[in-house]
Coordinates of C-alpha atoms in Angstrom, one line a residue:
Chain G
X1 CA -180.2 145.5 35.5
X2 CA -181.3 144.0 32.1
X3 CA -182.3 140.8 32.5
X4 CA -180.1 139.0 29.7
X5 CA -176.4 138.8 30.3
X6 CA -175.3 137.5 27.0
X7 CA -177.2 138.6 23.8
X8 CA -175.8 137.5 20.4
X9 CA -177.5 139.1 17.4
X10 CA -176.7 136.9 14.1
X11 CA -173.5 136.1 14.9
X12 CA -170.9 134.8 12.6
X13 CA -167.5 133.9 12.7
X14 CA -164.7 132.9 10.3
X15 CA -161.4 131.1 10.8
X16 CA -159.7 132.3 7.7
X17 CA -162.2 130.7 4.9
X18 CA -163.8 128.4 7.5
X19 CA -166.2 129.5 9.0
X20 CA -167.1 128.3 12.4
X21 CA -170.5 129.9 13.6
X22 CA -173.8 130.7 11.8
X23 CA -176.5 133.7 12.5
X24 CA -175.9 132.8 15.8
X25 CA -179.2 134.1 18.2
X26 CA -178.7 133.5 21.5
X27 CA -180.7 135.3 24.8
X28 CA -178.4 133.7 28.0
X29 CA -180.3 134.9 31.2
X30 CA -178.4 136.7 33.8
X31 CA -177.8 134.8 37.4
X32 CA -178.3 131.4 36.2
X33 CA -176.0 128.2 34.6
X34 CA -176.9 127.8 31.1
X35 CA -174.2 125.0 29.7
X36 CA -173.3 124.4 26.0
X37 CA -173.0 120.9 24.6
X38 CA -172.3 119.5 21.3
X39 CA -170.1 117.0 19.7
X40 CA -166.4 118.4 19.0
X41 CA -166.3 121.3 16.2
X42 CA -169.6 122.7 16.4
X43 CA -168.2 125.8 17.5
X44 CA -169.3 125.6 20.9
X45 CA -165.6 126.7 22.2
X46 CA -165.5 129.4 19.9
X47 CA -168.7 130.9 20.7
X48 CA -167.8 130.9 24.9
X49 CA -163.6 132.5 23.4
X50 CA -166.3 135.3 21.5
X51 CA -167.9 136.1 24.6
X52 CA -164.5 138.0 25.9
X53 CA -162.5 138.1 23.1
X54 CA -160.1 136.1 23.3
X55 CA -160.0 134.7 19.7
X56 CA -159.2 137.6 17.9
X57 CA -155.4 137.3 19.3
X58 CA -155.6 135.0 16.5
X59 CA -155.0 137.2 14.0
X60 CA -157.4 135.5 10.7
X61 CA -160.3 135.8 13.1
X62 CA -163.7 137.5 11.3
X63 CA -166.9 138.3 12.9
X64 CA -169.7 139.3 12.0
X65 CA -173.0 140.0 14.1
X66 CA -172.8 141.3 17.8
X67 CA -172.8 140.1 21.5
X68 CA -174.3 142.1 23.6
X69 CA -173.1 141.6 27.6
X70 CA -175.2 143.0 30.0
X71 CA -176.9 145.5 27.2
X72 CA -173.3 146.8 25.7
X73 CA -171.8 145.6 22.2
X74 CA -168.6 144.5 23.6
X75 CA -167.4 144.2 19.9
X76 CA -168.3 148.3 19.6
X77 CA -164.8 150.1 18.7
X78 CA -165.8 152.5 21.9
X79 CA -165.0 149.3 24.1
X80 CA -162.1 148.8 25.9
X81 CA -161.1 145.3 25.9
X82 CA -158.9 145.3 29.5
X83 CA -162.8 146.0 30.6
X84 CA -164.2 143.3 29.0
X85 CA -161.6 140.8 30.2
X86 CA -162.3 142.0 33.8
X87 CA -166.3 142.1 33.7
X88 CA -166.3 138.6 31.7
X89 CA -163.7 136.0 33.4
X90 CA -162.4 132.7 32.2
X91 CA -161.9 129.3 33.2
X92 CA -160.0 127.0 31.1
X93 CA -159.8 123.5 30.8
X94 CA -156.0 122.9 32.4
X95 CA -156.0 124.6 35.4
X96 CA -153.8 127.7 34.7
X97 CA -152.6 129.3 38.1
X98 CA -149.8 131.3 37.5
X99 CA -146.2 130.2 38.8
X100 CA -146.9 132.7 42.6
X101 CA -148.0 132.4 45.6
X102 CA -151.6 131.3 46.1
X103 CA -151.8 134.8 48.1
X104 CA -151.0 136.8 45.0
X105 CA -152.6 134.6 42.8
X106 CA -156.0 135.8 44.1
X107 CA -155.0 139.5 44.2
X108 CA -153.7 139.3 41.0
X109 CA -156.5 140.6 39.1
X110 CA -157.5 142.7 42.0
X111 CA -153.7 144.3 41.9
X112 CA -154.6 145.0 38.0
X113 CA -157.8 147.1 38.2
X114 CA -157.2 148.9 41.1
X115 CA -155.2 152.1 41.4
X116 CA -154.2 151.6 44.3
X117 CA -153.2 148.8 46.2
X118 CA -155.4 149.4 49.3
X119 CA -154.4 148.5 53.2
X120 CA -152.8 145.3 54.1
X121 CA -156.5 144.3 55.9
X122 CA -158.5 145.0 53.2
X123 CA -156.2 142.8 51.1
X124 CA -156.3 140.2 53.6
X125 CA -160.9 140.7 53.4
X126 CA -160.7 139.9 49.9
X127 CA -158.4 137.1 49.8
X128 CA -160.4 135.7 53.0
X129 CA -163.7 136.2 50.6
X130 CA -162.6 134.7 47.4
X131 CA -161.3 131.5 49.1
X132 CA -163.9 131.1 51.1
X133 CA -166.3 131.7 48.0
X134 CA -164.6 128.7 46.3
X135 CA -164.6 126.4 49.3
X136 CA -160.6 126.6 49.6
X137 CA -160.5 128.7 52.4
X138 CA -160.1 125.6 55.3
X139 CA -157.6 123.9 52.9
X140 CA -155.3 126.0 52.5
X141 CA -155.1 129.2 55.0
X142 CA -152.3 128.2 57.0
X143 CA -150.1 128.4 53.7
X144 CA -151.1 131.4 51.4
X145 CA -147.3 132.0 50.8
X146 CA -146.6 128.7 49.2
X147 CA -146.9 128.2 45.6
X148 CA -150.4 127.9 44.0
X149 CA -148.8 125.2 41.3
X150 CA -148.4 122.9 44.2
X151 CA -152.1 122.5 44.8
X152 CA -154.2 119.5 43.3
X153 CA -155.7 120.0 40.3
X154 CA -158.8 120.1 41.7
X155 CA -157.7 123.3 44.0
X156 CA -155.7 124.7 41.5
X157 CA -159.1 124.6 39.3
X158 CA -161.0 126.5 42.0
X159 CA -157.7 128.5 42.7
X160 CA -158.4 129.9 38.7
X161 CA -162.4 130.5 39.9
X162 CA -161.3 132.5 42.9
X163 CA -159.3 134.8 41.2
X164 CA -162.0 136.4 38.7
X165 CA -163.7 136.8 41.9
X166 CA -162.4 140.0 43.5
X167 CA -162.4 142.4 40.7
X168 CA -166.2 141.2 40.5
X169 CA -167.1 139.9 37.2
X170 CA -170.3 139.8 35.4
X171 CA -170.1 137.2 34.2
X172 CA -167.7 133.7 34.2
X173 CA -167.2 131.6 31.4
X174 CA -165.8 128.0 31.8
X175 CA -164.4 126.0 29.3
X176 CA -164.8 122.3 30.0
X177 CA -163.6 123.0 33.9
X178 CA -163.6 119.2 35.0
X179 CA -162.5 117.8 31.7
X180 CA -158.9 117.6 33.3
X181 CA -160.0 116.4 37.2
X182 CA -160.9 113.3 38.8
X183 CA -164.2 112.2 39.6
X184 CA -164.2 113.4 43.0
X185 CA -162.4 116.8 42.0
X186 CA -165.3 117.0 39.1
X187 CA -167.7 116.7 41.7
X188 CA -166.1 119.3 44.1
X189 CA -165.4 121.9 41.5
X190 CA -169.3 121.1 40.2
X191 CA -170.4 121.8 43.4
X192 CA -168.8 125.1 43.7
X193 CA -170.0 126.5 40.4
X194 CA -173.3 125.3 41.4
X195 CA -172.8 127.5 44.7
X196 CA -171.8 130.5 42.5
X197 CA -175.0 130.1 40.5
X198 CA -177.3 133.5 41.4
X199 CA -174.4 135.7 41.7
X200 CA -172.8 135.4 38.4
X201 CA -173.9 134.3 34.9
X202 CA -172.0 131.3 34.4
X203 CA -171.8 129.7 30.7
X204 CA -170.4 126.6 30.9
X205 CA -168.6 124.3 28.1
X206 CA -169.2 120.7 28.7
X207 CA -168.7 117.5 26.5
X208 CA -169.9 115.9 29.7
X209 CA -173.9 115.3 29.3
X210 CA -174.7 114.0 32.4
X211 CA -172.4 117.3 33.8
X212 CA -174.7 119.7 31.8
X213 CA -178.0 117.9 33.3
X214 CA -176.5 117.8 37.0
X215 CA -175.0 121.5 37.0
X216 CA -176.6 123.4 34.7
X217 CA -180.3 125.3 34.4
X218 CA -180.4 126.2 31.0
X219 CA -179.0 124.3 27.7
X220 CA -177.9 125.0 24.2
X221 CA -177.4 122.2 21.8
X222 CA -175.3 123.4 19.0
X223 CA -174.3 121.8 15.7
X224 CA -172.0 122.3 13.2
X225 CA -171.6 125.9 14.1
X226 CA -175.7 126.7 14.7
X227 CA -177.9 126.7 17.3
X228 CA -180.2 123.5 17.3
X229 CA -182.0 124.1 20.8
X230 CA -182.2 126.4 23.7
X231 CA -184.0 124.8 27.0
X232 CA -184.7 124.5 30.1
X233 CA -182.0 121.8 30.8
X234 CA -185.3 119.7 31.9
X235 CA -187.1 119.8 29.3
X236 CA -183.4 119.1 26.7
X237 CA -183.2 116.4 28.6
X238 CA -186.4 114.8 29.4
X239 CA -188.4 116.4 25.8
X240 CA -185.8 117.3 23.1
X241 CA -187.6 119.1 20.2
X242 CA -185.1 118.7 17.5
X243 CA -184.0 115.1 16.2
X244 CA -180.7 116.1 15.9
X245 CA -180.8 116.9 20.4
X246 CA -182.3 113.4 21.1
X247 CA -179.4 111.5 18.8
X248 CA -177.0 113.8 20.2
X249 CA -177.9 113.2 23.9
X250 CA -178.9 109.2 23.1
X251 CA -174.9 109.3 22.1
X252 CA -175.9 108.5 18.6
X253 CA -172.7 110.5 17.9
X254 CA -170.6 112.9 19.4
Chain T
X1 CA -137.5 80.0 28.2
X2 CA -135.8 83.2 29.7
X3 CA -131.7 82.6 28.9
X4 CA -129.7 84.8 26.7
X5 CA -129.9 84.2 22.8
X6 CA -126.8 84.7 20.2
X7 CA -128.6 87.8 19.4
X8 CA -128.9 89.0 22.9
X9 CA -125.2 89.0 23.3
X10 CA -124.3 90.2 19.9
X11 CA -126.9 93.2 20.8
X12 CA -125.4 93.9 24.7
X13 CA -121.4 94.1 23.1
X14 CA -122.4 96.4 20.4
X15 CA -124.4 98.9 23.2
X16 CA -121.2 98.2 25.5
X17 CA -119.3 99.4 22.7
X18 CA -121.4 102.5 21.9
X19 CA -120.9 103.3 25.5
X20 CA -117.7 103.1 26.2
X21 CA -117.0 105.1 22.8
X22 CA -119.3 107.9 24.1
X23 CA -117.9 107.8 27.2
X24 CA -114.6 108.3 25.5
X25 CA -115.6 111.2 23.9
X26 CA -117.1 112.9 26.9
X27 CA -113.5 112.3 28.3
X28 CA -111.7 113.7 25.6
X29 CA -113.3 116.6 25.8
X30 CA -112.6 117.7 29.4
X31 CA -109.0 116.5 29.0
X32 CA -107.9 119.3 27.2
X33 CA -109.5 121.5 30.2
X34 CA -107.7 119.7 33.2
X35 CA -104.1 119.6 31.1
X36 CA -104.7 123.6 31.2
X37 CA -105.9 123.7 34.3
X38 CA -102.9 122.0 35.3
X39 CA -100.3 123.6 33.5
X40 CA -101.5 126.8 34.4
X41 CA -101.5 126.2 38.1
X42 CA -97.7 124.4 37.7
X43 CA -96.3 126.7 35.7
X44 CA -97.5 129.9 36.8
X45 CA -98.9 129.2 40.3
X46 CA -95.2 129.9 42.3
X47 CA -95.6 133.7 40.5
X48 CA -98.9 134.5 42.1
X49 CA -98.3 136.6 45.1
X50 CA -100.0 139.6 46.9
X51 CA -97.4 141.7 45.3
X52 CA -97.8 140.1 41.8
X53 CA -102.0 141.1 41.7
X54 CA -101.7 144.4 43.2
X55 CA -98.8 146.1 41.8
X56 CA -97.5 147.4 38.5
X57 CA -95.2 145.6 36.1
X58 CA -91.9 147.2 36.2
X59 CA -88.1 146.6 34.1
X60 CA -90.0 146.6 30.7
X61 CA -92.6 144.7 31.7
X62 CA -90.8 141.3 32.8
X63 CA -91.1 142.0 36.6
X64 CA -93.6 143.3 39.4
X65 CA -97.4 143.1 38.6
X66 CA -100.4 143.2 36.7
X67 CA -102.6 145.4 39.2
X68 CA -103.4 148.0 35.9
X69 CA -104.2 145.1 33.7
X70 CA -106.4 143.4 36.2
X71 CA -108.5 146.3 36.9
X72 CA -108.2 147.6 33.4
X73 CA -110.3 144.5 32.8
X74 CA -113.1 145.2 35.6
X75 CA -113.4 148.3 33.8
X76 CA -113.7 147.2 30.9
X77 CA -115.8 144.2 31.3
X78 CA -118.1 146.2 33.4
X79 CA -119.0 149.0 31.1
X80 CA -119.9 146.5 28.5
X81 CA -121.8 144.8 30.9
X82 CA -123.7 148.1 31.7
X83 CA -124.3 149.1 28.5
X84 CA -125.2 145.4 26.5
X85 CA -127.6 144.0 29.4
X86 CA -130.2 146.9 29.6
X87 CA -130.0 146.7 25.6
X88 CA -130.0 143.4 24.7
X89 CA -132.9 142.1 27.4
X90 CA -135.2 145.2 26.1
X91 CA -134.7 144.2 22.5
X92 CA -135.5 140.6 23.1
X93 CA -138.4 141.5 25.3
X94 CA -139.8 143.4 22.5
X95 CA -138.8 140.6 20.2
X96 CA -140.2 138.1 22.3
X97 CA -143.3 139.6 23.5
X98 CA -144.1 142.4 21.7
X99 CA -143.0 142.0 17.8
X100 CA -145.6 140.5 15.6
X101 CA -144.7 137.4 13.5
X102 CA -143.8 138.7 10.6
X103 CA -140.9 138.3 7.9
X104 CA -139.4 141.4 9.5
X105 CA -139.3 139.9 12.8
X106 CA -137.8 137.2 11.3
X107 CA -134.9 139.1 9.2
X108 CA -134.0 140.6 12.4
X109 CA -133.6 137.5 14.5
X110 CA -131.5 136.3 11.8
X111 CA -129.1 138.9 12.1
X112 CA -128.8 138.7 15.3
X113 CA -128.1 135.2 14.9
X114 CA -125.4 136.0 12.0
X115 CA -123.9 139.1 14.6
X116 CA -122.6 136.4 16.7
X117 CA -120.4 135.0 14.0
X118 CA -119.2 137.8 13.1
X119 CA -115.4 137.7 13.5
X120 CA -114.1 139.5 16.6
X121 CA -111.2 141.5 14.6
X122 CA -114.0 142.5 12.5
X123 CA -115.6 143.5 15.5
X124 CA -112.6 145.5 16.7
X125 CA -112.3 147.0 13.0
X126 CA -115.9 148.2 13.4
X127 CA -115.2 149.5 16.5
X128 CA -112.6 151.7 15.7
X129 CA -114.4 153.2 13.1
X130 CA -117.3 153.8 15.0
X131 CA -116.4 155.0 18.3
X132 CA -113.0 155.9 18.4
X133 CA -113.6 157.8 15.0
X134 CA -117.1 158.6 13.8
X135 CA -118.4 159.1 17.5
X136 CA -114.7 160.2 18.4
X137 CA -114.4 158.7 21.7
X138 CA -111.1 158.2 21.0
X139 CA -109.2 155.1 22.2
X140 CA -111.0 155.1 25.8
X141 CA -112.4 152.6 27.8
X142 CA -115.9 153.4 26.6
X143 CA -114.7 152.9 22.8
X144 CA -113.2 149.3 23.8
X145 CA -116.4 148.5 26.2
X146 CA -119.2 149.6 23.5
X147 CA -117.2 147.1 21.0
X148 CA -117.3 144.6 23.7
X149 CA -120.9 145.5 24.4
X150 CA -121.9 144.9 20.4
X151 CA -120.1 142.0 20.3
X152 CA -122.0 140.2 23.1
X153 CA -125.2 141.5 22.4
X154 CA -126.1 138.8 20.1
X155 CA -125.4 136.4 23.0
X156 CA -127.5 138.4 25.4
X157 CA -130.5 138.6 23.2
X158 CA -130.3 135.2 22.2
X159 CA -130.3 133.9 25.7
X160 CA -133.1 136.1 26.9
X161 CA -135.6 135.9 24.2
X162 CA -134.6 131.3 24.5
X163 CA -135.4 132.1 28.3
X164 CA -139.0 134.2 27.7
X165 CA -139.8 131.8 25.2
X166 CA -139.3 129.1 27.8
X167 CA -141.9 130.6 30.1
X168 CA -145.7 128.7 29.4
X169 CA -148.0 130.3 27.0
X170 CA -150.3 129.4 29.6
X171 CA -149.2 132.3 32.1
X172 CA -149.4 134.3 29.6
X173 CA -152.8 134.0 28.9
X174 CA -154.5 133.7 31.6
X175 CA -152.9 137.2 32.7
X176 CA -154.1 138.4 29.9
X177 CA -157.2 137.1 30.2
X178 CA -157.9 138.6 33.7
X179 CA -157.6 142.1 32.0
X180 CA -153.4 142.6 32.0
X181 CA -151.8 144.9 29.5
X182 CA -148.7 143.4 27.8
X183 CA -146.6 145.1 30.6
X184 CA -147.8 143.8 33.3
X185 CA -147.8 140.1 32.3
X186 CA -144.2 140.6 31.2
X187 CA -143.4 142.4 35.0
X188 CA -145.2 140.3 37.0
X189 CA -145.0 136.7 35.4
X190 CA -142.7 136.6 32.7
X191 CA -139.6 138.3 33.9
X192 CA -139.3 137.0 37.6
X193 CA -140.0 133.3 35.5
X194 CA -137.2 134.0 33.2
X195 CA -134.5 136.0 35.1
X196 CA -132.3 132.8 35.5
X197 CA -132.2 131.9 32.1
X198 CA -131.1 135.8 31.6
X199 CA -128.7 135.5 33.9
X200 CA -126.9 132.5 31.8
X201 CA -126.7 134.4 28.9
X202 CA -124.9 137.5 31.2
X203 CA -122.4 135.0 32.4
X204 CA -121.6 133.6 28.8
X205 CA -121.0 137.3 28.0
X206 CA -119.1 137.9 30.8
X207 CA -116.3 135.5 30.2
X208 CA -116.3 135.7 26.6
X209 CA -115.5 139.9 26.9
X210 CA -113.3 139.1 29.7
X211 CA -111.1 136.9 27.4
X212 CA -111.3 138.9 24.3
X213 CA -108.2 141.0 23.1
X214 CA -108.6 141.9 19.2
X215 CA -111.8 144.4 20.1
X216 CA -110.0 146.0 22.6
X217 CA -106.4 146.8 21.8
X218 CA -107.8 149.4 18.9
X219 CA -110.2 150.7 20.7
X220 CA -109.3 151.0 23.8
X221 CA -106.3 149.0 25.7
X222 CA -102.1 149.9 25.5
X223 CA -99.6 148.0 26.1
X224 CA -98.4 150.1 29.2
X225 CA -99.9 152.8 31.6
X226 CA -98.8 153.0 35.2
X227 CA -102.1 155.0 35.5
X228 CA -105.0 153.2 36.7
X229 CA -107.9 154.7 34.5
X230 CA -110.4 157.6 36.5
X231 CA -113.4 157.5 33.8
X232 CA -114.1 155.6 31.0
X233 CA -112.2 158.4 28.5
X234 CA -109.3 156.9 29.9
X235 CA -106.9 154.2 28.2
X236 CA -106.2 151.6 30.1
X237 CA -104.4 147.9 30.4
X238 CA -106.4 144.8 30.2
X239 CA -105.1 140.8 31.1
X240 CA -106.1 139.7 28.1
X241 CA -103.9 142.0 26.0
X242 CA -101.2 142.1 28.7
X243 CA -100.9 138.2 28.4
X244 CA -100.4 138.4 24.8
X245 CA -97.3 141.4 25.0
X246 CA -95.8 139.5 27.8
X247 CA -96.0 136.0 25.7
X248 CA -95.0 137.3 22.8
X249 CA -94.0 140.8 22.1
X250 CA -91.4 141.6 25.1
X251 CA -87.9 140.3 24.7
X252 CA -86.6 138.9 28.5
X253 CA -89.6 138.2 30.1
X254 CA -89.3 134.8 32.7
X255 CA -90.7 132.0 31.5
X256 CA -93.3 131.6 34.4
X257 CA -94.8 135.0 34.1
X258 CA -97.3 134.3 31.0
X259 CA -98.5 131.7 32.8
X260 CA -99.0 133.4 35.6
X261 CA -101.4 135.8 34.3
X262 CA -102.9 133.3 32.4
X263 CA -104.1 131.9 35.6
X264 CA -105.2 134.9 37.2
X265 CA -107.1 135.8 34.0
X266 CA -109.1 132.4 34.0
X267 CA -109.4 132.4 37.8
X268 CA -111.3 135.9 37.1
X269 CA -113.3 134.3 34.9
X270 CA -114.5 131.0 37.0
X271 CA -114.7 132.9 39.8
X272 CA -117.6 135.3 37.9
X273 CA -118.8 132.2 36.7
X274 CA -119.4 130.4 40.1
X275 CA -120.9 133.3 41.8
X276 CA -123.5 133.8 38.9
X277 CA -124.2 130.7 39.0
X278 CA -124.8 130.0 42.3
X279 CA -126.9 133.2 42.5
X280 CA -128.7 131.5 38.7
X281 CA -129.6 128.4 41.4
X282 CA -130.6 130.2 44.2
X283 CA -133.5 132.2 42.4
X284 CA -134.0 128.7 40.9
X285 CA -135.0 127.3 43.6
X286 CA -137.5 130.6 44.4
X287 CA -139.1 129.4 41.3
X288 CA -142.7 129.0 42.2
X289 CA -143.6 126.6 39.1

């Protein structure tokens, strides 16, 4: 197992003329919580949609550079993207479940990458697993048939993170997670990413500073489409290097 | 501090106004439905016996039944049905969720758009020409059903494609960001979300072929067979066309039999209409959004 999970060698990428992301270097150790913050437009959405290409549905997307996942160019012609989608999952801001049961919304992905379908029980393991992984288990095992778009937000948020889990990804990204929860279902779904810290690489979109110091390990400070600083969150937070960090986290702007 | 000003008043009688005047309008409009409605059942209701639906017309058509017309119709509406569903959901499932957006794309939807204004004699004109000629089908059931079938396919696609498009983006792509192919997001999430709205645009096209007689009677229906038809090569009577000969081209006919298949021939259709739409709610309600 290499040690980096995300690797991005002079990355650059262009909406239309615009262009969003410069020589990008970034080494994003495997097993931890490394969290990117930034005030809005610095890119630091579009690098985390790069990371499992989803922004070239967009059709006036241009890259250039690579990202490496786990050793691989995932941008190499020789990749298939349904792979890359299942190895690198996604968390979006809104809580997305889709309109099933909360049952099939955890097999869902499991349904997709396996041929076949696999005995009732073993079903039942995974489902048991994944819930349990995200704390819903308790909450919500007396009605797996019901629909998942009933949940709180909160569930329906770790609903989205248990899903990823059975096909086994490498690694999760999460775009702003909390950004549309409560305080207490901000804490809750914190909590559980913190949990999942160790066993997945976890990059982690925040505009929420004191989020990224609470629930992350390692941080990257981006502006305007570069890379200003990558830390120990600690040390971001306690000894910025740049200026540009200590305005940024003083809420100078942003 | 609180009471009613000039303006105030002036203000509440000209929204009183407004809404009694749309509230008028809203009348209007079903009045001319219950006068049918009425007529129809007054005028033609004492004809409507068992004898009446289930056997043939005899003495030149102004006695017995309309059995061969009535299931001329089924036929007729069924083919259509079988042959404009499959047809119209695939091409606005490709439309929808496959076809790029594009001017082509576009040019296309407009047609389709344009199709459903086409005139329905034009329809039938087409029809002949096509499938009774060119593909010589001859004047057959399946000649009349694929004009039908053309002719609602605009209403079809356009119904689908409104109710695919009505399903979130959001489902979409977080199937396909768990790794689903196009397919399967469509299998799985789309189509089971959108079925309903499908189902609309099948009942619009099932009254609207059940009531049409200019695409048929080239292509496919006759005035008069005591047969009932065994395969869809055969010609057959329809109520549609059957309500026109006995209003207006058969000398002698009593008064009250027009309006008697009048009534059967809209029963069919709010009959059709009820059940599909009762079904329509009940996979509403399975809805799991």
């Amino acid at each position: 197992m290499p040690e980096l999970a995300i690797q991005t060698n002079k990355l650059s990428l262009w909406y239309g003329d615009f262009q969003a992301l410069f020589d990008v270097d970034l080494d994003i150790k495997q097993g931890i919580i490394t969290s990117l913050i930034g005030p809005s437009g610095c890119g630091k959405s579009t690098l985390l949609r790069s990371v499992n290409r989803i922004n070239e549905r967009l059709g006036y997307v241009r890259i250039k550079g690579s990202i490496e996942v786990l050793g691989q160019n995932i941008y190499d012609p020789a990749v298939e993207l349904i792979q890359v989608r299942k190895q690198i999952g996604m968390v979006f801001q809104r809580p997305n479940p889709l309109p099933l049961s909360i049952r099939d919304n955890v097999l869902f992905g499991h349904r997709l990458h396996s041929a076949e379908r696999g005995s009732k029980s073993a079903q039942e393991e995974i489902l048991e697993g994944a819930l349990r992984q995200v704390l819903l288990w308790d909450k919500v095992k007396d009605r797996l048939d019901s629909r998942a778009t009933g949940l709180s937000l909160e569930e329906q948020q770790k609903l989205c993170i248990a899903r990823l889990l059975p096909v086994k990804p490498a690694v999760l990204l999460m775009d702003e997670p909390c950004s549309a929860l409560d305080p207490t279902g901000t804490e809750a779904v914190e909590e559980l990413i913190w949990q999942l810290r160790g066993q997945y690489t976890i990059l982690i979109v925040t505009h929420n500073m004191a989020q990224a110091r609470r629930a992350s390990e390692e941080c990257i400070f981006m502006l305007l489409g570069k890379v200003i600083e990558h830390t120990p969150t600690d040390e971001m937070f306690v000894t910025p290097v740049h200026k540009e960090t200590a305005d940024y986290i003083e809420g100078r702007y942003g | 501090m609180f009471e009613a000003t000039a303006l105030n008043a002036r203000n509440a009688r000209i929204q009183t106004l407004f809404r009694l005047l749309f509230g008028l309008m809203t009348g209007l409009l079903i009045l001319p439905v219950i006068i049918i409605l009425f007529t129809l059942i007054q005028e033609g209701g004492a004809v409507i016996s068992y004898d009446f639906l289930f056997t043939s017309p005899t003495d030149g058509m102004t006695a017995g039944g309309i059995f061969p017309a009535l299931i001329g119709t089924i036929w007729l509406v069924a083919v259509a049905l079988i042959i404009s569903v499959p047809l119209g959901v695939a091409a606005a499932i490709y439309l929808s969720e496959y076809a790029p957006e594009n001017w082509l794309t576009r040019a296309i939807n407009l047609a389709i758009i344009n199709l459903a204004g086409v005139p329905s004699i034009v329809h039938a004109l087409f029809g002949v020409g096509a499938f009774v000629l060119f593909f010589n089908f001859g004047t057959s059931i399946l000649a009349a059903s694929l004009t039908l079938a053309v002719m609602a396919l605009p209403v079809v696609i356009v119904a689908t494609r409104e109710s695919l498009q009505a399903v979130p983006l959001a489902f979409r792509e977080a199937c396909w960001n768990m790794g689903a192919t196009r397919w399967q997001t469509i299998r799985r999430v789309v189509l089971p979300n959108a079925v309903s709205g499908i189902l609309t645009g099948v009942i619009l096209e099932v009254s609207r072929t059940t009531g049409e007689t200019a695409p048929i009677m080239f292509t496919g229906a006759v005035f008069f067979t005591p047969f009932l038809p065994q395969s869809v090569f055969d010609q057959t009577m329809a109520m549609s066309l059957h309500l026109f000969v006995v209003s207006t081209q058969v000398p002698g006919v009593p008064e009250q039999l027009p309006y008697g298949v009048a009534l059967v021939l809209i029963a069919m259709v709010l009959t059709m209409n009820s059940l599909s739409i009762a079904f329509r709610m009940y996979l509403r309600s399975r809805k799991k959004w």
